[in-house]
Coordinates of C-alpha atoms in Angstrom, one line a residue:
Chain A
X1 CA 44.4 -23.8 5.7
X2 CA 44.7 -22.2 9.1
X3 CA 41.0 -22.0 9.7
X4 CA 40.5 -25.7 9.0
X5 CA 43.4 -26.8 11.1
X6 CA 42.3 -24.7 14.0
X7 CA 38.8 -26.2 13.9
X8 CA 40.2 -29.7 13.8
X9 CA 42.8 -29.2 16.4
X10 CA 40.5 -28.2 19.1
X11 CA 38.5 -31.4 19.3
X12 CA 41.6 -33.5 18.6
X13 CA 43.2 -32.5 21.9
X14 CA 40.0 -32.8 24.1
X15 CA 38.3 -35.3 21.9
X16 CA 39.1 -38.3 24.0
X17 CA 37.4 -36.9 27.1
X18 CA 34.3 -35.9 25.2
X19 CA 31.6 -38.3 24.0
X20 CA 30.2 -36.0 21.4
X21 CA 32.7 -34.6 19.0
X22 CA 31.7 -30.9 19.2
X23 CA 32.9 -28.7 16.4
X24 CA 32.7 -25.1 15.4
X25 CA 29.9 -23.9 13.0
X26 CA 32.0 -24.3 9.9
X27 CA 33.4 -27.6 11.1
X28 CA 30.0 -29.0 11.6
X29 CA 28.8 -27.7 8.3
X30 CA 31.7 -29.1 6.2
X31 CA 32.1 -32.5 7.9
X32 CA 31.0 -35.3 5.6
X33 CA 29.4 -37.4 8.2
X34 CA 27.6 -34.5 9.8
X35 CA 23.8 -34.5 10.1
X36 CA 23.6 -30.7 10.3
X37 CA 25.0 -30.1 6.8
X38 CA 22.2 -32.1 5.2
X39 CA 19.7 -30.4 7.5
X40 CA 20.9 -26.9 6.7
X41 CA 20.8 -27.5 2.9
X42 CA 17.4 -29.0 3.0
X43 CA 15.9 -26.5 5.4
X44 CA 17.3 -23.6 3.5
X45 CA 16.0 -24.9 0.2
X46 CA 12.5 -25.2 1.6
X47 CA 12.8 -21.8 3.2
X48 CA 14.0 -20.3 -0.1
X49 CA 10.9 -21.7 -1.9
X50 CA 8.6 -20.1 0.6
X51 CA 10.5 -16.8 0.6
X52 CA 10.3 -16.8 -3.2
X53 CA 6.5 -17.3 -3.3
X54 CA 5.9 -14.7 -0.6
X55 CA 8.3 -12.2 -2.3
X56 CA 6.8 -12.6 -5.7
X57 CA 3.3 -12.2 -4.4
X58 CA 4.2 -9.2 -2.3
X59 CA 6.1 -7.5 -5.1
X60 CA 3.3 -8.1 -7.6
X61 CA 0.7 -6.9 -5.1
X62 CA 2.6 -3.7 -4.4
X63 CA 3.3 -3.0 -8.0
X64 CA -0.2 -4.0 -9.1
X65 CA -2.0 -1.9 -6.5
X66 CA -0.1 1.2 -7.6
X67 CA -2.5 2.0 -10.5
X68 CA -5.4 2.1 -7.9
X69 CA -3.6 3.8 -5.0
X70 CA -1.2 6.1 -6.8
X71 CA -2.9 6.7 -10.1
X72 CA -6.4 6.5 -8.7
X73 CA -7.9 4.2 -11.3
X74 CA -11.2 2.8 -10.2
X75 CA -10.7 -0.9 -9.4
X76 CA -14.3 -1.8 -10.5
X77 CA -14.1 0.0 -13.9
X78 CA -10.6 -1.5 -14.3
X79 CA -11.9 -5.1 -14.2
X80 CA -15.3 -4.6 -15.8
X81 CA -14.5 -1.9 -18.4
X82 CA -14.3 -3.0 -22.0
X83 CA -12.3 -0.1 -23.4
X84 CA -8.5 -0.3 -23.2
X85 CA -7.2 2.9 -24.8
X86 CA -4.3 3.9 -22.6
X87 CA -2.5 5.9 -25.3
X88 CA -5.4 8.2 -26.3
X89 CA -4.3 11.7 -25.8
X90 CA -7.6 12.8 -24.4
X91 CA -9.5 10.6 -21.9
X92 CA -7.4 7.4 -21.8
X93 CA -9.4 4.4 -20.6
X94 CA -8.3 1.3 -18.8
X95 CA -10.8 -1.5 -19.1
X96 CA -9.3 -4.9 -18.7
X97 CA -12.4 -7.0 -19.0
X98 CA -11.7 -8.1 -22.7
X99 CA -8.3 -9.5 -21.6
X100 CA -9.7 -11.3 -18.5
X101 CA -12.4 -12.7 -20.7
X102 CA -9.8 -13.6 -23.4
X103 CA -7.6 -15.4 -20.9
X104 CA -10.4 -17.4 -19.5
X105 CA -11.9 -18.2 -22.9
X106 CA -8.6 -19.5 -24.3
X107 CA -8.1 -21.5 -21.1
X108 CA -11.5 -23.2 -21.1
X109 CA -11.6 -23.8 -24.9
X110 CA -8.1 -25.3 -24.7
X111 CA -9.2 -27.6 -21.9
X112 CA -12.3 -28.5 -24.0
X113 CA -10.0 -29.4 -26.9
X114 CA -7.3 -31.2 -24.9
X115 CA -9.4 -33.2 -22.4
X116 CA -11.1 -35.8 -24.6
X117 CA -7.8 -36.6 -26.4
X118 CA -5.8 -36.5 -23.2
X119 CA -8.1 -38.9 -21.3
X120 CA -8.2 -41.2 -24.3
X121 CA -4.5 -41.3 -24.5
X122 CA -4.3 -41.9 -20.7
X123 CA -6.8 -44.8 -21.0
X124 CA -4.8 -46.3 -23.8
X125 CA -1.6 -46.0 -21.8
X126 CA -2.9 -47.2 -18.5
X127 CA -5.6 -49.7 -19.3
X128 CA -5.3 -51.0 -22.9
X129 CA -1.7 -51.2 -24.0
X130 CA 0.1 -51.1 -20.7
X131 CA 3.5 -52.3 -22.0
X132 CA 3.4 -50.4 -25.3
X133 CA 2.0 -47.4 -23.4
X134 CA 5.0 -47.1 -21.1
X135 CA 7.6 -48.1 -23.7
X136 CA 6.5 -45.9 -26.6
X137 CA 3.8 -43.5 -25.5
X138 CA 5.5 -42.2 -22.4
X139 CA 8.6 -41.0 -24.3
X140 CA 6.5 -39.5 -27.0
X141 CA 4.6 -37.5 -24.4
X142 CA 7.8 -36.5 -22.7
X143 CA 9.0 -35.1 -26.1
X144 CA 5.8 -33.2 -26.5
X145 CA 6.2 -31.7 -23.0
X146 CA 9.7 -30.6 -23.9
X147 CA 8.9 -28.7 -27.1
X148 CA 9.3 -25.0 -26.4
X149 CA 6.2 -22.9 -26.7
X150 CA 7.6 -20.7 -29.4
X151 CA 7.7 -23.8 -31.6
X152 CA 4.0 -24.4 -31.0
X153 CA 3.4 -20.7 -31.8
X154 CA 5.3 -20.9 -35.1
X155 CA 3.4 -24.0 -36.1
X156 CA 0.2 -22.2 -35.2
X157 CA 1.2 -19.2 -37.2
X158 CA 2.1 -21.1 -40.4
X159 CA -0.5 -23.9 -40.3
X160 CA -3.4 -23.2 -38.0
X161 CA -3.9 -19.5 -39.0
X162 CA -3.8 -20.1 -42.8
X163 CA -6.1 -23.1 -42.4
X164 CA -8.7 -21.1 -40.4
X165 CA -8.4 -18.2 -42.9
X166 CA -9.1 -20.4 -45.8
X167 CA -12.0 -22.4 -44.3
X168 CA -13.7 -19.8 -42.1
X169 CA -12.7 -16.5 -43.7
X170 CA -11.5 -13.5 -41.8
X171 CA -7.8 -13.1 -40.9
X172 CA -7.3 -16.5 -39.3
X173 CA -6.0 -14.7 -36.2
X174 CA -8.7 -15.5 -33.6
X175 CA -9.7 -16.9 -30.3
X176 CA -10.0 -20.5 -31.6
X177 CA -6.5 -20.4 -33.1
X178 CA -5.1 -19.5 -29.7
X179 CA -7.2 -22.1 -27.9
X180 CA -6.2 -24.8 -30.4
X181 CA -2.4 -24.1 -30.1
X182 CA -2.6 -24.0 -26.3
X183 CA -4.8 -27.0 -26.3
X184 CA -2.2 -29.0 -28.2
X185 CA 0.4 -27.6 -25.8
X186 CA -1.3 -28.8 -22.6
X187 CA -2.3 -32.1 -24.1
X188 CA 0.8 -34.1 -23.0
X189 CA 0.7 -32.5 -19.5
X190 CA -2.9 -33.5 -18.9
X191 CA -2.4 -37.0 -20.5
X192 CA 0.6 -38.0 -18.4
X193 CA -1.0 -36.9 -15.1
X194 CA -4.3 -38.5 -16.1
X195 CA -2.5 -41.8 -16.9
X196 CA -0.8 -41.7 -13.5
X197 CA -4.2 -41.2 -11.8
X198 CA -5.7 -44.1 -13.7
X199 CA -2.8 -46.3 -12.8
X200 CA -3.4 -45.4 -9.1
X201 CA -6.8 -47.0 -9.2
X202 CA -6.5 -50.3 -7.2
X203 CA -6.7 -53.5 -9.3
X204 CA -9.2 -55.0 -6.9
X205 CA -11.9 -52.6 -8.4
X206 CA -11.1 -53.9 -11.9
X207 CA -11.2 -57.5 -10.8
X208 CA -14.5 -57.0 -9.0
X209 CA -15.9 -55.5 -12.2
X210 CA -14.7 -58.4 -14.3
X211 CA -16.0 -60.9 -11.7
X212 CA -19.6 -59.6 -12.1
X213 CA -19.3 -59.9 -15.9
X214 CA -18.2 -56.4 -16.9
X215 CA -16.5 -56.1 -20.3
X216 CA -13.2 -54.2 -20.6
X217 CA -15.0 -51.1 -21.9
X218 CA -17.6 -51.2 -19.1
X219 CA -14.8 -51.6 -16.6
X220 CA -13.0 -48.6 -17.9
X221 CA -16.0 -46.4 -18.4
X222 CA -18.1 -47.3 -15.3
X223 CA -15.4 -48.2 -12.8
X224 CA -11.9 -46.9 -13.5
X225 CA -12.7 -43.4 -14.7
X226 CA -15.2 -42.6 -11.9
X227 CA -12.8 -44.0 -9.4
X228 CA -10.0 -41.8 -10.7
X229 CA -12.5 -38.9 -11.0
X230 CA -11.1 -36.1 -8.8
X231 CA -7.5 -36.8 -9.8
X232 CA -8.5 -36.6 -13.5
X233 CA -10.1 -33.2 -12.8
X234 CA -6.8 -32.2 -11.1
X235 CA -5.0 -33.2 -14.3
X236 CA -7.3 -31.0 -16.4
X237 CA -7.1 -28.0 -14.1
X238 CA -3.3 -28.3 -13.9
X239 CA -3.4 -28.2 -17.7
X240 CA -5.7 -25.2 -17.6
X241 CA -3.4 -23.3 -15.3
X242 CA -0.6 -23.8 -17.7
X243 CA -2.8 -22.6 -20.6
X244 CA -3.8 -19.6 -18.5
X245 CA -0.2 -18.5 -18.1
X246 CA 1.0 -19.1 -21.6
X247 CA 2.0 -15.9 -23.4
X248 CA 4.3 -16.4 -26.4
X249 CA 2.5 -19.0 -28.4
X250 CA -0.9 -17.4 -27.8
X251 CA 0.4 -13.9 -28.8
X252 CA 1.6 -15.2 -32.1
X253 CA -1.8 -16.5 -33.3
X254 CA -4.6 -14.8 -31.3
X255 CA -4.4 -11.4 -33.1
X256 CA -4.2 -9.3 -29.9
X257 CA -7.2 -7.1 -30.6
X258 CA -8.3 -5.2 -27.5
X259 CA -12.0 -5.4 -28.3
X260 CA -14.3 -8.0 -26.7
X261 CA -14.6 -10.8 -29.2
X262 CA -18.1 -11.4 -30.6
X263 CA -17.4 -15.0 -31.7
X264 CA -14.6 -17.5 -31.5
X265 CA -13.6 -16.4 -34.9
X266 CA -12.8 -12.8 -33.8
X267 CA -9.3 -11.7 -32.9
X268 CA -8.9 -11.4 -29.2
X269 CA -6.2 -10.7 -26.5
X270 CA -5.3 -12.2 -23.2
X271 CA -3.8 -10.8 -20.0
X272 CA -0.4 -12.3 -20.8
X273 CA -0.2 -11.1 -24.4
X274 CA -1.1 -7.5 -23.6
X275 CA 1.6 -7.5 -20.9
X276 CA 4.3 -8.9 -23.1
X277 CA 3.4 -6.7 -26.1
X278 CA 3.4 -3.4 -24.2
X279 CA 5.7 -3.7 -21.2
X280 CA 8.9 -2.9 -23.0
X281 CA 7.5 0.3 -24.5
X282 CA 6.4 1.7 -21.1
X283 CA 8.5 3.7 -18.7
X284 CA 8.8 2.6 -15.1
X285 CA 6.1 4.2 -13.0
X286 CA 4.0 5.5 -15.8
X287 CA 0.3 4.9 -15.8
X288 CA 0.4 2.3 -18.5
X289 CA 3.2 0.5 -16.8
X290 CA 1.3 0.4 -13.5
X291 CA -1.8 -0.8 -15.3
X292 CA 0.2 -3.6 -16.9
X293 CA 1.4 -4.6 -13.4
X294 CA -2.2 -4.7 -12.3
X295 CA -3.0 -7.1 -15.1
X296 CA -0.1 -9.2 -13.8
X297 CA -1.7 -9.1 -10.3
X298 CA -5.0 -10.3 -11.7
X299 CA -3.3 -13.1 -13.5
X300 CA -1.6 -14.2 -10.3
X301 CA -4.9 -14.1 -8.3
X302 CA -6.7 -16.1 -10.9
X303 CA -3.9 -18.7 -11.0
X304 CA -4.2 -18.9 -7.2
X305 CA -7.8 -19.8 -7.7
X306 CA -6.8 -22.7 -9.9
X307 CA -4.4 -23.9 -7.2
X308 CA -7.2 -23.6 -4.6
X309 CA -9.5 -25.7 -6.8
X310 CA -6.8 -28.3 -7.2
X311 CA -6.2 -28.5 -3.5
X312 CA -10.0 -28.8 -2.9
X313 CA -10.3 -31.6 -5.4
X314 CA -7.3 -33.4 -3.9
X315 CA -8.9 -33.2 -0.4
X316 CA -12.2 -34.5 -1.7
X317 CA -10.4 -37.4 -3.4
X318 CA -8.8 -38.4 -0.2
X319 CA -11.9 -38.2 1.9
X320 CA -13.7 -40.6 -0.3
Chain B
X1 CA 40.0 -33.6 4.8
X2 CA 41.3 -30.1 5.8
X3 CA 41.6 -29.2 2.1
X4 CA 38.1 -30.3 1.5
X5 CA 36.8 -28.2 4.3
X6 CA 38.6 -25.2 3.0
X7 CA 37.3 -25.9 -0.5
X8 CA 33.7 -26.1 0.8
X9 CA 34.1 -22.9 2.7
X10 CA 35.6 -21.2 -0.3
X11 CA 32.7 -22.4 -2.5
X12 CA 30.1 -21.2 -0.1
X13 CA 31.8 -17.8 0.0
X14 CA 32.0 -17.6 -3.8
X15 CA 28.4 -18.5 -4.0
X16 CA 27.2 -16.0 -1.5
X17 CA 29.4 -13.4 -3.2
X18 CA 27.9 -14.0 -6.6
X19 CA 24.4 -13.8 -5.1
X20 CA 25.2 -10.5 -3.5
X21 CA 26.8 -9.1 -6.6
X22 CA 24.0 -10.2 -8.9
X23 CA 21.7 -8.6 -6.4
X24 CA 23.3 -5.3 -6.9
X25 CA 23.2 -5.9 -10.6
X26 CA 23.3 -3.2 -13.2
X27 CA 23.7 -0.4 -10.7
X28 CA 27.2 -1.3 -9.7
X29 CA 28.2 -2.1 -13.3
X30 CA 27.5 1.3 -14.7
X31 CA 29.0 3.2 -11.8
X32 CA 32.1 1.2 -12.5
X33 CA 32.2 2.3 -16.1
X34 CA 31.7 6.0 -15.2
X35 CA 34.4 5.9 -12.6
X36 CA 36.8 4.2 -15.0
X37 CA 36.1 6.7 -17.7
X38 CA 36.8 9.5 -15.3
X39 CA 40.2 8.0 -14.8
X40 CA 40.7 8.2 -18.5
X41 CA 40.2 12.0 -18.5
X42 CA 43.5 12.4 -16.6
X43 CA 45.5 9.9 -18.7
X44 CA 43.9 11.1 -22.1
X45 CA 44.5 9.1 -25.3
X46 CA 43.7 5.4 -24.9
X47 CA 40.0 4.7 -24.0
X48 CA 39.0 1.9 -21.7
X49 CA 36.0 1.0 -19.7
X50 CA 32.5 -0.4 -20.2
X51 CA 29.4 1.2 -21.8
X52 CA 26.0 -0.3 -21.4
X53 CA 23.5 0.6 -24.1
X54 CA 19.9 -0.5 -24.1
X55 CA 16.3 0.3 -25.2
X56 CA 14.7 0.5 -28.6
X57 CA 14.8 -2.8 -30.4
X58 CA 14.5 -0.9 -33.7
X59 CA 17.8 0.9 -33.1
X60 CA 19.5 -2.1 -31.5
X61 CA 21.1 -3.6 -34.7
X62 CA 22.6 -0.2 -35.7
X63 CA 24.0 0.3 -32.2
X64 CA 25.4 -3.2 -32.1
X65 CA 27.1 -2.7 -35.4
X66 CA 28.6 0.6 -34.4
X67 CA 29.6 -0.8 -31.0
X68 CA 31.4 -3.6 -32.7
X69 CA 33.4 -1.2 -34.9
X70 CA 34.2 1.1 -31.9
X71 CA 35.5 -1.9 -29.9
X72 CA 37.7 -2.9 -32.8
X73 CA 39.3 0.5 -32.8
X74 CA 39.5 0.6 -29.0
X75 CA 40.2 -2.9 -27.7
X76 CA 40.1 -1.9 -24.1
X77 CA 36.5 -0.7 -24.4
X78 CA 33.7 -3.1 -23.7
X79 CA 30.2 -2.2 -25.0
X80 CA 27.1 -4.1 -24.2
X81 CA 24.0 -3.5 -26.3
X82 CA 20.7 -4.7 -25.0
X83 CA 17.1 -4.4 -26.2
X84 CA 14.1 -4.0 -24.0
X85 CA 12.1 -1.4 -25.8
X86 CA 12.1 2.4 -25.8
X87 CA 10.3 2.7 -22.5
X88 CA 12.9 0.5 -20.8
X89 CA 15.7 2.5 -22.4
X90 CA 14.4 5.8 -21.1
X91 CA 13.6 4.5 -17.6
X92 CA 17.0 2.7 -17.2
X93 CA 19.1 5.6 -18.4
X94 CA 17.2 7.9 -16.0
X95 CA 17.8 5.5 -13.2
X96 CA 21.5 5.4 -14.2
X97 CA 21.5 1.7 -15.1
X98 CA 22.2 2.3 -18.8
X99 CA 24.9 4.7 -19.9
X100 CA 23.0 5.3 -23.1
X101 CA 19.2 4.7 -23.5
X102 CA 17.9 4.2 -27.0
X103 CA 14.5 5.4 -27.9
X104 CA 12.3 5.7 -30.9
X105 CA 10.4 8.7 -29.4
X106 CA 11.3 11.9 -27.7
X107 CA 11.7 11.6 -24.0
X108 CA 9.3 14.5 -23.6
X109 CA 6.5 12.3 -24.9
X110 CA 6.8 9.7 -22.1
X111 CA 5.4 10.2 -18.7
X112 CA 7.6 9.7 -15.6
X113 CA 10.7 10.8 -17.5
X114 CA 12.4 14.0 -16.7
X115 CA 13.4 15.0 -20.2
X116 CA 15.4 18.0 -19.0
X117 CA 17.8 15.7 -17.1
X118 CA 18.5 13.7 -20.2
X119 CA 20.7 14.8 -23.1
X120 CA 19.3 13.9 -26.5
X121 CA 21.5 12.7 -29.4
X122 CA 19.5 12.2 -32.6
X123 CA 21.6 9.6 -34.3
X124 CA 19.5 8.6 -37.2
X125 CA 16.1 9.1 -39.0
X126 CA 13.6 6.4 -39.8
X127 CA 10.9 6.9 -42.4
X128 CA 7.8 4.7 -42.3
X129 CA 4.7 4.3 -44.3
X130 CA 1.7 2.0 -44.6
X131 CA 2.1 -1.4 -46.1
X132 CA -0.8 -2.9 -47.9
X133 CA -1.6 -6.4 -49.1
X134 CA -1.3 -6.5 -53.0
X135 CA -4.9 -7.8 -53.3
X136 CA -6.3 -4.6 -51.9
X137 CA -5.4 -3.0 -55.2
X138 CA -4.3 0.4 -53.9
X139 CA -0.9 2.1 -54.2
X140 CA -1.7 5.6 -53.2
X141 CA -4.2 7.1 -50.7
X142 CA -5.0 10.6 -49.8
X143 CA -4.2 11.3 -46.1
X144 CA -8.0 11.7 -45.5
X145 CA -8.7 8.2 -47.0
X146 CA -5.8 6.7 -45.0
X147 CA -7.3 8.1 -41.8
X148 CA -10.7 6.8 -42.8
X149 CA -9.2 3.4 -43.3
X150 CA -7.4 3.3 -40.0
X151 CA -10.2 4.8 -37.9
X152 CA -12.6 2.2 -39.3
X153 CA -14.9 4.6 -41.2
X154 CA -14.2 2.7 -44.4
X155 CA -14.5 -1.1 -44.2
X156 CA -13.9 -2.1 -47.8
X157 CA -11.1 -1.2 -50.2
X158 CA -13.5 -0.5 -53.0
X159 CA -14.7 2.6 -51.1
X160 CA -11.3 4.2 -51.6
X161 CA -10.6 3.1 -55.1
X162 CA -9.4 -0.4 -54.5
X163 CA -10.8 -3.9 -55.2
X164 CA -13.9 -5.4 -53.4
X165 CA -11.9 -6.6 -50.4
X166 CA -12.5 -6.3 -46.7
X167 CA -10.0 -4.1 -44.8
X168 CA -8.0 -5.7 -42.0
X169 CA -5.9 -3.4 -39.8
X170 CA -2.6 -4.5 -38.3
X171 CA -1.6 -2.3 -35.4
X172 CA 1.4 -2.0 -33.1
X173 CA 1.0 -2.2 -29.3
X174 CA 0.4 0.8 -27.1
X175 CA 3.5 2.8 -26.4
X176 CA 5.3 1.5 -29.4
X177 CA 7.4 4.2 -31.1
X178 CA 6.4 3.1 -34.6
X179 CA 2.7 3.4 -33.6
X180 CA 3.2 6.7 -31.9
X181 CA 5.0 8.1 -35.0
X182 CA 2.4 6.7 -37.4
X183 CA -0.5 7.9 -35.3
X184 CA 0.9 11.4 -35.0
X185 CA 2.1 12.1 -38.5
X186 CA 0.0 9.9 -40.7
X187 CA -3.3 9.8 -38.8
X188 CA -2.9 13.3 -37.2
X189 CA -3.5 11.9 -33.7
X190 CA -6.7 10.1 -34.5
X191 CA -7.1 6.8 -32.6
X192 CA -7.0 3.9 -34.9
X193 CA -9.7 1.3 -34.8
X194 CA -9.0 -2.2 -33.5
X195 CA -7.4 -4.9 -35.5
X196 CA -4.7 -7.4 -35.1
X197 CA -1.8 -6.2 -33.0
X198 CA 1.8 -7.4 -33.3
X199 CA 5.1 -6.0 -32.1
X200 CA 7.7 -7.4 -34.4
X201 CA 8.0 -5.8 -37.8
X202 CA 8.8 -9.1 -39.4
X203 CA 5.6 -10.6 -38.1
X204 CA 3.6 -7.6 -39.2
X205 CA 5.0 -7.9 -42.7
X206 CA 4.2 -11.6 -42.8
X207 CA 0.6 -11.0 -41.7
X208 CA 0.1 -8.2 -44.2
X209 CA 1.5 -10.3 -47.1
X210 CA -0.6 -13.3 -46.2
X211 CA -3.9 -11.7 -45.3
X212 CA -6.0 -10.4 -48.2
X213 CA -6.9 -6.7 -47.6
X214 CA -4.6 -6.2 -44.7
X215 CA -2.9 -2.9 -44.0
X216 CA -0.3 -2.0 -41.4
X217 CA 2.8 0.2 -41.2
X218 CA 6.5 -0.3 -40.9
X219 CA 9.9 1.3 -41.5
X220 CA 10.9 2.0 -45.1
X221 CA 13.9 -0.4 -44.8
X222 CA 11.5 -3.3 -44.6
X223 CA 10.3 -2.6 -48.2
X224 CA 12.9 -4.0 -50.5
X225 CA 13.1 -3.2 -54.2
X226 CA 12.2 -6.6 -55.8
X227 CA 9.9 -7.8 -53.1
X228 CA 6.2 -7.5 -54.0
X229 CA 4.7 -9.3 -51.0
X230 CA 3.5 -6.0 -49.7
X231 CA 2.7 -2.7 -51.4
X232 CA 4.5 0.4 -50.2
X233 CA 1.8 3.0 -50.0
X234 CA 2.2 6.6 -51.2
X235 CA 0.4 9.2 -49.3
X236 CA -1.2 12.2 -51.2
X237 CA 0.7 11.1 -54.2
X238 CA 4.1 11.5 -52.5
X239 CA 6.2 8.4 -52.9
X240 CA 7.6 7.1 -49.5
X241 CA 11.2 7.4 -50.7
X242 CA 14.1 8.3 -48.6
X243 CA 14.7 11.4 -50.7
X244 CA 11.1 12.6 -50.0
X245 CA 11.6 12.0 -46.3
X246 CA 14.9 13.9 -46.3
X247 CA 13.4 16.9 -48.1
X248 CA 10.4 16.9 -45.8
X249 CA 7.8 16.2 -48.5
X250 CA 6.9 12.8 -46.9
X251 CA 5.7 13.5 -43.3
X252 CA 5.9 10.1 -41.6
X253 CA 9.3 9.9 -40.0
X254 CA 11.0 10.0 -36.6
X255 CA 14.4 10.4 -35.1
X256 CA 16.2 7.5 -33.4
X257 CA 17.5 8.9 -30.1
X258 CA 20.3 8.0 -27.8
X259 CA 19.9 9.6 -24.4
X260 CA 22.5 10.1 -21.7
X261 CA 21.8 11.2 -18.2
X262 CA 23.3 14.7 -18.0
X263 CA 26.6 15.3 -19.7
X264 CA 28.1 12.0 -20.9
X265 CA 31.4 10.7 -19.5
X266 CA 34.4 11.0 -21.8
X267 CA 34.2 7.4 -22.9
X268 CA 30.4 7.7 -23.7
X269 CA 31.0 11.0 -25.5
X270 CA 33.7 9.4 -27.6
X271 CA 31.3 6.7 -28.6
X272 CA 28.5 9.2 -29.5
X273 CA 31.0 11.2 -31.5
X274 CA 31.9 8.1 -33.4
X275 CA 28.2 7.4 -33.9
X276 CA 27.8 10.9 -35.5
X277 CA 31.0 10.7 -37.5
X278 CA 30.9 10.6 -41.3
X279 CA 32.2 7.0 -41.4
X280 CA 29.2 5.8 -39.5
X281 CA 26.6 8.2 -40.8
X282 CA 27.4 7.5 -44.5
X283 CA 28.1 3.8 -44.2
X284 CA 26.4 2.0 -41.3
X285 CA 23.3 4.2 -41.0
X286 CA 22.1 3.7 -44.6
X287 CA 23.2 0.0 -44.5
X288 CA 20.9 -0.6 -41.6
X289 CA 18.0 1.1 -43.4
X290 CA 18.1 4.5 -41.7
X291 CA 18.6 8.0 -43.1
X292 CA 21.5 10.1 -41.8
X293 CA 20.5 13.1 -39.8
X294 CA 23.0 15.1 -41.8
X295 CA 21.0 14.4 -45.0
X296 CA 17.8 15.8 -43.6
X297 CA 16.8 19.2 -44.9
X298 CA 14.1 19.6 -42.3
X299 CA 14.1 19.2 -38.5
X300 CA 11.5 18.5 -35.9
X301 CA 11.1 19.4 -32.2
X302 CA 9.6 17.3 -29.5
X303 CA 6.1 18.6 -30.3
X304 CA 6.4 17.4 -33.8
X305 CA 6.7 20.9 -35.4
X306 CA 8.7 20.7 -38.6
X307 CA 11.0 23.5 -39.7
X308 CA 13.6 23.9 -42.4
X309 CA 17.1 23.5 -41.4

């Protein structure tokens, strides 16, 4: 009470002589009509975001470089080696290439599965059934986005894996099962961003196409999709970066074998699945723990590459 | 207006305080508990304070059950049981963030852990054996055959007396206590060949039961009497029964450990005493699928050397 009244009392006595009602720091911050309160909140939120990104990157870099600096693993053999046997009593090896390959393979295969369906859905929503698209399809897609990844994993484990086992032999735990589950998972993300980018194509282009006698299909295929080109690519790459970071659903169906897969029907592992499987069993500062952090660092660096590509595509779209 | 100002300041203070406190995190929590339990030693009798237990997810259900009973007896005591894995348990108890760290393996077997600074309480014994898909057609393997199967020398079950069925291995992740125990005592430290890897025993069991020719390994408590989805494998003709583990005839078993950093505080000691009491060891321990340490006729040291008690 005292603090508040003191703050208010000061300007009240001199207030009449002053044009600008100056207040103490807290007074300024808590006054409803004050500009500075909004400024402080917004500036600090923005600052917090930047600090978070920098802190996470720094932390991961420091932890991730430990295995090379402290434990003297060779960086080159770490990312190109194909043998990951950290627990072997004699001569443990750390070759992370199968996991880097697994992560990228799952990501690209998932994009391959998701893209045609997602673009098709987007065309349907944005070009063909505009009203129905926004009224029915949009909520359906939002529901799909909201389904937790563990549910996708469970469905994969009880439907996709037995299906693959029965029709293609083997165990059913393999690269394509992981790619399929993740592909379905990123489908709604890609579809909704793609629909937005199709909607952003100016109507004048469509009208011009119709004016010179283009059919609906020709307009969509030859005019709208090329015009939305780079933002469609952005949608796909955003989906891929989500696929790249997915751990739980993939871990449940991919089999997590550490060998380099020889075909898409072989069990495989990704950077994320190896980290989640082994991290809890390791002690802080041990060699395996450091190596897992290094895998995390590689994961972060590759997802930065995805962001850079998205930025690059965005710029190219603008300059057109 | 003035009241609102004050409220806003108050809220801001509370917010910053929570941020600061959560930043300090576990560290302050456990130091609280040790200090409060030190106060107990002067006042004796009624126990109060907080214990944080964490680590091995295999031991977690037993610890949670015993903690619940302990809290019912001592209403002023608060016990928090977390998972996180054996490695986390050992790291955090060494760092002083857990009062008790649970582990499936001896602290000596983990790097970056000063085992001498930790005090080991072996609270239970877990036996484990290989689980085989019924379509493989084997119920017993010699140790040599089992090793051939797991190291990939043998690819088909018919080579070791089973049906014509391809072998699929189901392993545990690196560092897992179950894997370490199985590798050491069933495979004699041979490195298993690659196969599917899963962490959770339930998932492992599901995979083995659904995949023809699959073989993995899990704790004996996961084999139930009238459940024929997986076959419990005998090794060298010795049935993987609890009696055979207790008598030392069946070699694949491990202690479940609770570690404290140095001597435990009075409160933590009281909990560990309760853990080792007959009430817990004859009731909760078997109920959760473990063997009581007191029933064991053999014992083992950190190097895995087995001696008669």
